XYZ file of C-alpha atoms in Angstrom:
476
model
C 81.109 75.988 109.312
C 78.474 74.209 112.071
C 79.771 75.160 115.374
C 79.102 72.665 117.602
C 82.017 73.709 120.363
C 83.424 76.446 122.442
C 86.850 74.951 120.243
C 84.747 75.681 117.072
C 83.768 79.280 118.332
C 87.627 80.185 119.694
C 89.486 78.688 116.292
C 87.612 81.416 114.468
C 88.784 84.341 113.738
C 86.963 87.997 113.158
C 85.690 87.398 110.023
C 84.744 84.156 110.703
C 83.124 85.242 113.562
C 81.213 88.312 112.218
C 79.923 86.008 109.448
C 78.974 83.214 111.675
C 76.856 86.592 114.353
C 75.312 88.050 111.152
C 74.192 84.598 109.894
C 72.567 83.535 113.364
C 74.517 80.741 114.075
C 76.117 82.529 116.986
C 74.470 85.071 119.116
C 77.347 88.162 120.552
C 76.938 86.829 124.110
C 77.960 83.229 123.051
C 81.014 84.555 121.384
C 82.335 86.509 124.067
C 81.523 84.007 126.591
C 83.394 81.218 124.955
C 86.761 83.671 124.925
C 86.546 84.434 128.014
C 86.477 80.823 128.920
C 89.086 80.276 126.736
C 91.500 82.646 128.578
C 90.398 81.529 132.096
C 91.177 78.517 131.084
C 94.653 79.203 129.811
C 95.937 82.422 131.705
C 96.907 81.250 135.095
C 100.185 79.702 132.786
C 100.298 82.442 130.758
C 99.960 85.225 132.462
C 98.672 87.124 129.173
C 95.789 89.027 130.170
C 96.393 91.417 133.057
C 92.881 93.115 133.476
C 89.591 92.209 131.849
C 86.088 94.397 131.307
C 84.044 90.892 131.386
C 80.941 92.431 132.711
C 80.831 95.141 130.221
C 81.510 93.137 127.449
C 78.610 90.464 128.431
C 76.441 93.990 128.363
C 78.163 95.374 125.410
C 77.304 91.941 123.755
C 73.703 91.559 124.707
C 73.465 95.269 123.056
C 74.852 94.052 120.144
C 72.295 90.965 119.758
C 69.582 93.516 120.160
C 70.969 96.099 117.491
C 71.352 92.992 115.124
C 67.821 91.758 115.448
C 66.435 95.451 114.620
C 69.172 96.382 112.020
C 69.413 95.023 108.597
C 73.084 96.234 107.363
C 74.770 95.783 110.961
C 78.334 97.324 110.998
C 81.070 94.859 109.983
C 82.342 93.424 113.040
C 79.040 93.904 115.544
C 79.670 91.374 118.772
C 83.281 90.178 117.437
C 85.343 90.295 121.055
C 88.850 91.208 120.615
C 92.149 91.844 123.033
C 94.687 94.928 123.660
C 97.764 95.803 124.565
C 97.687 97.056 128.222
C 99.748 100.515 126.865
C 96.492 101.048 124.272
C 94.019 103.216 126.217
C 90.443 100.950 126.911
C 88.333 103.276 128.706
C 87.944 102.117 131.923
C 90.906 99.560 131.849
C 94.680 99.816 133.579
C 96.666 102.305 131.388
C 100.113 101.650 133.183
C 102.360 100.860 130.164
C 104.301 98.477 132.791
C 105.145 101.400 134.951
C 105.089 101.438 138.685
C 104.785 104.988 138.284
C 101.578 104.943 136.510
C 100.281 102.019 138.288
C 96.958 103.653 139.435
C 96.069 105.322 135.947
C 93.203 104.184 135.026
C 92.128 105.222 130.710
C 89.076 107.071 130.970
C 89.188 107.486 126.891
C 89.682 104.607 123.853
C 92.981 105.152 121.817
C 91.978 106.078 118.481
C 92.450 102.846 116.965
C 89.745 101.249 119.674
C 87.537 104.012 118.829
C 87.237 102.667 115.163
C 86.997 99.176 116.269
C 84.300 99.651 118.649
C 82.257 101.976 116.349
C 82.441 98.859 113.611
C 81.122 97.029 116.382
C 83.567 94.660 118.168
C 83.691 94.536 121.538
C 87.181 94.878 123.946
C 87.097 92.136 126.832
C 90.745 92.272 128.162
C 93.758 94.291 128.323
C 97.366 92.447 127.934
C 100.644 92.205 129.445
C 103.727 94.375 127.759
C 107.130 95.280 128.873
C 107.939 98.348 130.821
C 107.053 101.649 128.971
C 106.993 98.907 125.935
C 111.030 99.064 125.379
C 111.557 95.464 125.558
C 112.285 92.069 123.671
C 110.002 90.355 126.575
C 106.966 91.323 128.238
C 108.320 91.789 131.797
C 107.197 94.254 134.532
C 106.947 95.008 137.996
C 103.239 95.697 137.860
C 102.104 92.938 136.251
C 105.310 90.269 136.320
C 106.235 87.900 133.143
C 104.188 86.496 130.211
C 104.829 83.016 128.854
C 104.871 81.801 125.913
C 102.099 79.466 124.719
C 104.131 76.896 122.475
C 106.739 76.670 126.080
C 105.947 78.075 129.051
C 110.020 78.636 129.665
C 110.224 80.854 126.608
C 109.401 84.513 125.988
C 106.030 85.826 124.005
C 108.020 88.696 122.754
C 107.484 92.362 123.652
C 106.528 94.525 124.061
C 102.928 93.855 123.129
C 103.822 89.770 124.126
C 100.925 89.192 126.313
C 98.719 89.906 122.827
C 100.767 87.337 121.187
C 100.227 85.174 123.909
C 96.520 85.201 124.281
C 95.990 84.929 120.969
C 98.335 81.967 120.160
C 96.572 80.378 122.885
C 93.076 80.893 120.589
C 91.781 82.788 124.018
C 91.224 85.886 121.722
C 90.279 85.831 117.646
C 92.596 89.375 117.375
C 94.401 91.601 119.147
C 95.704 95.404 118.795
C 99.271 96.215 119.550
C 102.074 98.787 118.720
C 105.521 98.169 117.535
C 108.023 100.625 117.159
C 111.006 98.284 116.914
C 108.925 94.912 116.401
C 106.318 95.254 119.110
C 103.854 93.579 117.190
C 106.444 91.011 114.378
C 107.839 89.757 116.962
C 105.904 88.405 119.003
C 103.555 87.075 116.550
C 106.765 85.113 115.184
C 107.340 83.768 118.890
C 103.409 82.955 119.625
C 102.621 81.684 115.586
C 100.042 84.067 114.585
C 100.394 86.908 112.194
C 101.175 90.685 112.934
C 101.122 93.968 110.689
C 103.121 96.912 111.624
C 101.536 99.435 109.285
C 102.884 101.816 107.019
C 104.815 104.607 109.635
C 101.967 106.951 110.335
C 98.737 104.918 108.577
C 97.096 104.399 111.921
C 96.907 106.910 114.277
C 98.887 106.576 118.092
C 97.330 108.839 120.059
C 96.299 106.963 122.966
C 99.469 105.313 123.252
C 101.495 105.083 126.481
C 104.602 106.819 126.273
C 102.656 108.870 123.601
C 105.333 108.892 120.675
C 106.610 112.608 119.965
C 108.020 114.175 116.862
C 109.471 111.750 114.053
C 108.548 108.854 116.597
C 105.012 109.232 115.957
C 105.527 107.612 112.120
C 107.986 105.082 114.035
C 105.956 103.984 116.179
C 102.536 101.893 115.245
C 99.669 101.173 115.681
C 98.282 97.636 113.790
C 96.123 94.375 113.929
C 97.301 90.989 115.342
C 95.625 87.605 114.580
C 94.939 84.047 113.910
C 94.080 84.223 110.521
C 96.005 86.144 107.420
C 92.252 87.178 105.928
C 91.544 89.286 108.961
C 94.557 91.711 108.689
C 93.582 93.971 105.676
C 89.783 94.421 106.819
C 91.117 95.473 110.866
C 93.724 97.742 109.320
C 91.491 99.359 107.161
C 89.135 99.585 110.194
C 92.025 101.468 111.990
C 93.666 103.134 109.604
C 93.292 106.948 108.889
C 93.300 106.026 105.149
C 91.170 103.086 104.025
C 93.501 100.259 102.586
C 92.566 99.729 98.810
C 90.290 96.428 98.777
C 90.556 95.864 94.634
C 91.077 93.497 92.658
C 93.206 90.164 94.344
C 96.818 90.584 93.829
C 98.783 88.136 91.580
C 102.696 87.227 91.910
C 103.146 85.962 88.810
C 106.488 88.243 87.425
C 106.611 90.346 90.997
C 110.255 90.452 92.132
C 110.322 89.195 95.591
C 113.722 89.794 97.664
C 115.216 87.238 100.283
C 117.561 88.282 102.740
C 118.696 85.598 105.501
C 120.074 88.030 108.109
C 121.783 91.002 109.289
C 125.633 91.354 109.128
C 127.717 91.241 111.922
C 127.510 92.566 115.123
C 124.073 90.759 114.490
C 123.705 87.372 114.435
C 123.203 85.256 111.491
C 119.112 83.851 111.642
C 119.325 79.798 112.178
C 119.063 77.161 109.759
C 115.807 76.472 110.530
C 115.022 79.955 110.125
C 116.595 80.183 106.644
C 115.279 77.244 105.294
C 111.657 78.262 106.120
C 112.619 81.686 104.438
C 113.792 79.128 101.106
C 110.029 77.320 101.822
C 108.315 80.996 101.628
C 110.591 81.639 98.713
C 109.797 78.575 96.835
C 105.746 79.227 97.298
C 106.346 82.426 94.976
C 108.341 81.020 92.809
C 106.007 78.371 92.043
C 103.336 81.325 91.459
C 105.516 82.770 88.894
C 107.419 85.443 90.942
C 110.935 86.633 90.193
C 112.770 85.467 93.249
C 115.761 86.874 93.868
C 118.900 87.672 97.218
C 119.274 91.072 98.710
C 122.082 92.308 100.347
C 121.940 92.956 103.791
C 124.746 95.295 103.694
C 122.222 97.426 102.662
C 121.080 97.383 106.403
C 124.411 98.012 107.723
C 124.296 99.493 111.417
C 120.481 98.530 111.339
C 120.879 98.179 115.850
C 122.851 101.726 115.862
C 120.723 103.080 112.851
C 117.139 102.592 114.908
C 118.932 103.935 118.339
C 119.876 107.428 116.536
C 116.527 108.035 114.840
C 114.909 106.988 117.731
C 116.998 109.400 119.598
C 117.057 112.316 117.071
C 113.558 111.649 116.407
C 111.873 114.472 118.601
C 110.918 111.756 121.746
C 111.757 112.910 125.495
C 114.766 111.129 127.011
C 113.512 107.959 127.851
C 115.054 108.353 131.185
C 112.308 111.024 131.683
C 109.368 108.505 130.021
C 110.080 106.164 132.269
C 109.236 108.392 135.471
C 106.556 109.974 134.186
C 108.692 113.201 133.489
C 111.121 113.565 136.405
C 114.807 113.349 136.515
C 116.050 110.021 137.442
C 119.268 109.562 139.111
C 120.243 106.274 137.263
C 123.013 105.323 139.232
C 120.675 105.700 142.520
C 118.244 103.721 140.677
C 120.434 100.919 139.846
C 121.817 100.970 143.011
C 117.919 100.212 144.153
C 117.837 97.538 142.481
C 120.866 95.774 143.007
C 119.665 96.472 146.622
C 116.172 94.739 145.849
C 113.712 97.677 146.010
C 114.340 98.393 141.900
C 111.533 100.623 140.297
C 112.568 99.656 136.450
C 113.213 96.261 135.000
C 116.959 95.136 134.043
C 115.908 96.421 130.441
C 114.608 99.937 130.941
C 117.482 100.902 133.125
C 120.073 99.499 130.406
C 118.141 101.967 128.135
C 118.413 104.977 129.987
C 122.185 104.559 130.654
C 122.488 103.466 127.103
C 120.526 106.862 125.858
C 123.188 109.118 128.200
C 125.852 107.356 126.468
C 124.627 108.419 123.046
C 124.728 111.852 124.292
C 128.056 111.931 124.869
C 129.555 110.449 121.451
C 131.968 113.072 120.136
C 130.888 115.613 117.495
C 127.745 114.513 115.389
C 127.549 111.095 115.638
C 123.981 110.332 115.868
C 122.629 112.838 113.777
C 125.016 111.602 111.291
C 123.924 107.475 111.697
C 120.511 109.197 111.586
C 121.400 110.951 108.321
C 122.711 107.585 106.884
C 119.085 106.141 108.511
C 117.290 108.250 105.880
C 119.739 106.850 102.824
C 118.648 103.334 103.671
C 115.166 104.011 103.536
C 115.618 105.749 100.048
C 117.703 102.833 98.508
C 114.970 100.612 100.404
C 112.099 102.131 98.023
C 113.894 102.522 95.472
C 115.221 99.137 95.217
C 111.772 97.641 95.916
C 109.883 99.830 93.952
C 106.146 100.065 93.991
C 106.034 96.342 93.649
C 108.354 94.110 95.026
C 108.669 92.493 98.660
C 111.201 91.316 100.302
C 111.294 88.349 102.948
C 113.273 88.060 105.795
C 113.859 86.172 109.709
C 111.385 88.418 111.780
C 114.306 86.897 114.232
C 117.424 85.758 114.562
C 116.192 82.822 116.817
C 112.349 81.025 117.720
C 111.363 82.594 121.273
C 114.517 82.575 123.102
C 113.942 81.461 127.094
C 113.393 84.218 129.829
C 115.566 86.342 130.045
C 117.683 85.086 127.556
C 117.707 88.523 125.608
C 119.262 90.239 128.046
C 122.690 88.212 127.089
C 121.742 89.352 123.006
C 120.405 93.089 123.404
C 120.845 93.789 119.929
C 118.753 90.926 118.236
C 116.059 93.406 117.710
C 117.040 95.024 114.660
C 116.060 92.416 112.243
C 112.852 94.244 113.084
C 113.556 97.296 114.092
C 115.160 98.316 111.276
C 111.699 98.788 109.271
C 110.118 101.126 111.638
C 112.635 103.904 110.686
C 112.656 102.737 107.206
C 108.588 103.461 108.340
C 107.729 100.458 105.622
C 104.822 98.171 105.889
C 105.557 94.701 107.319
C 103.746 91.617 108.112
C 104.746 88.652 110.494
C 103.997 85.385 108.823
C 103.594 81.923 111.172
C 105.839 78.868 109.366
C 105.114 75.974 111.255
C 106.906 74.080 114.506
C 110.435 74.157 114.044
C 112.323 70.476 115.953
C 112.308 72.588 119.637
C 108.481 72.776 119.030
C 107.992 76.277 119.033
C 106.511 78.401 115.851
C 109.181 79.300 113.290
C 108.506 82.116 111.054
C 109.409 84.754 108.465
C 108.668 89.278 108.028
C 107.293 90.483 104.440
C 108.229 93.978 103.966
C 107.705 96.572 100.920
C 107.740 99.929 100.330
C 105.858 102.961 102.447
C 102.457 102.668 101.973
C 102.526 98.850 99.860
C 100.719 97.429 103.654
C 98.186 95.484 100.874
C 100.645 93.983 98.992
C 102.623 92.615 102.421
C 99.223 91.172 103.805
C 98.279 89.615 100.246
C 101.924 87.721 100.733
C 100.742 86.739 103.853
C 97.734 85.308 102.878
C 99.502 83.174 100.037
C 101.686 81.885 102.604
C 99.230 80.538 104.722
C 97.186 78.842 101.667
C 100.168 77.266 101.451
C 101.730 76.067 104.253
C 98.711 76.361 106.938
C 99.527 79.587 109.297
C 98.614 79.240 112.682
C 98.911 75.709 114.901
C 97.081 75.757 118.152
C 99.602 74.965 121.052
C 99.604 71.551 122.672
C 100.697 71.875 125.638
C 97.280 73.589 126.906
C 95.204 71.588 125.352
């Protein structure tokens, strides 16, 4: 393409953007200037990005045109700027995960994922807004304070990596890194339009990760790529990855079974009817390639809400209690007794988790380990019922972005994506269009561990289809 705007530089995304650096029609500097524009433009609504290394990256990037004009086989993404969740270590950046107890920790090393990044030569220019100790539907702290949400600035990004979904449905950033361990990354890339991977459990590294993820946890929780653009996921993941995704041939859906499942069971709610009939859309783009389409129970997710709580809690993890103050002791009545007294040190949701995780502990006889137990059945009927080549598509959500604070009256709502990181599949968030409240509507693709090509490759056929992201209107 001619770029002839800042618009033209910020609508690209990394690919786009390494091509247009590589080919001389943008220099590094230009890039990361325009994005940084772009979010001072945009973030006094938003409240996305929450710290920023803009002098660095302005060196970083004049580096980068120098290594370009001496180098003839520059790495793949040399001057591309890019975002991360504040909880992702940037060295030199704010590592508080939300926590007023970490509030002066400062990263003095990249996460591993960053690492990779940087050494393929893109360049980190802001850190982004989360949810405390990132156990939240929406990105909400007492460090920081609330994200909005680009498409309405009443409604929720998502959490807990929301301001990342933010800034980049805003076009202020052309990707972002997050972390998901119970839709971190899906969903708020449903809530913000843009696409999200949460990569096969244990595929990309989470070291660097505030709360570092323990035991079983570590394969729960991930690491993956957020963007604009469906092209860009399988090249960053690979990038990240400890295990190069396969890059072979393209892959066809012609006679691939693809599953659709329209929403949990009760005590979940059922997905919207705008949400199912974008699911029939999605369903109907397969089946026009020759796919075999066909309903999935979602019995077989029964319990998905109480399912994710006891793996998470049998999983090896500290008491979250004890993550959330840095290792002590809380007294959690005390606590909430601070903050019905106005000098709270948690948010609404990380106290309701604590008490919640005491009350596990006291459920007669066996009754986590034995949910957990059951956990570990679903995820074997899960691969064996998709196989090494079927998908299955699904609401990310019950709902588009619900208002603030909204989830607090619908705690549970979070298993429709949840339920895949103990299940530790692959899954991809996948932008449908404005649904009549004119915010994004969208659908998950998930398949079977280690099948994170196949779930991208859906995603991309999707968005040749039906268009992927829409830039927000309301900030121009």
């Amino acid at each position: 393409m001619v770029i002839r705007s800042p618009t033209d530089i910020t609508h690209l995304g990394a690919l786009g953007l390494a091509h247009a650096i590589r080919a001389g029609e943008l220099s590094p500097l230009n890039a990361v200037d325009a994005f940084i524009a772009r979010i001072e433009a945009v973030n006094p609504r938003l409240n996305a990005v929450v710290a920023n290394r803009y002098d660095e990256a302005r060196r970083e990037a004049r580096t980068a045109a120098e290594r370009l004009a001496k180098s003839g086989d520059p790495p793949p993404l040399l001057g591309v700027p890019f975002t991360v969740k504040e909880a992702i270590a940037v060295t030199g950046c704010p590592h508080t995960a939300g926590s007023v107890y970490r509030k002066r920790i400062i990263a003095h090393t990249d996460a591993i994922a960053v690492q990779r990044l940087r050494r393929s030569g893109a360049i980190p220019i802001a850190s982004t807004n989360i949810s405390e100790m990132c156990m939240w539907m929406e990105s909400y702290n007492l460090v920081y304070g609330r994200t909005n949400n680009p498409y309405d600035l009443g409604r929720i990004p998502g959490g807990s990596s929301g301001g990342e979904g933010s800034i980049l449905g805003a076009g202020a950033s052309p990707f972002g890194v997050g972390g998901d361990v119970g839709g971190s990354i899906r969903m708020p890339a449903f809530f913000c339009g843009i696409f999200g991977h949460k990569p096969t459990g244990g595929l990309v590294p989470v070291d660097g990760h505030a709360p570092e993820p323990m035991g079983d946890v570590r394969r729960y929780c991930t690491i993956g790529p957020m963007t604009r653009h469906a092209a860009d996921l399988e090249p960053l993941l690979s990038i990240m990855s400890d295990t190069p995704v396969p890059n072979t041939d393209p892959v066809s859906f012609r006679d691939r079974v693809v599953y659709t499942c329209e929403g949990l069971d009760f005590p979940l709610p059922p997905a919207t009817d705008e949400l199912k009939d974008a699911l029939r859309r999605a369903a109907s783009v397969f089946r026009e390639l020759g796919a075999q389409v066909r309903p999935f129970d979602p019995k077989k997710f029964g319990n998905a809400f109480f399912i994710w709580s006891a793996m998470l809690h049998e999983g090896g993890n500290p008491e979250f209690a004890r993550i959330m103050t840095e290792g002590k002791d809380p007294d959690l009545v005390a606590e909430t007794v601070r903050f019905i007294l106005g000098r709270g040190r948690h948010t609404v949701p990380a106290l309701a988790l604590a008490i919640l995780e005491k009350l596990l502990d006291v459920i007669p006889g066996d009754g986590t380990r034995r949910l957990a137990k059951k956990g570990l059945e679903v995820r074997s009927e899960f691969e064996k019922i998709l196989g090494d080549n079927a998908i299955l598509l699904m609401p990310t959500h019950p709902r588009p972005a619900p208002r603030h604070n909204a989830p607090l009256l619908r705690p549970m709502d979070f298993a429709y994506t949840g339920i895949f990181n103990v299940l530790e599949a692959p899954v991809t968030s996948v932008p449908m269009g404005y649904g009549q409240e004119g915010v994004p509507l969208g659908i998950q693709v998930a398949a079977r561990h280690g099948r994170d090509r196949l779930t991208i490759a859906a995603a991309r056929v999707l968005e040749e289809a039906l268009g992927g992201w829409v830039p927000p209107k309301i900030l121009g």
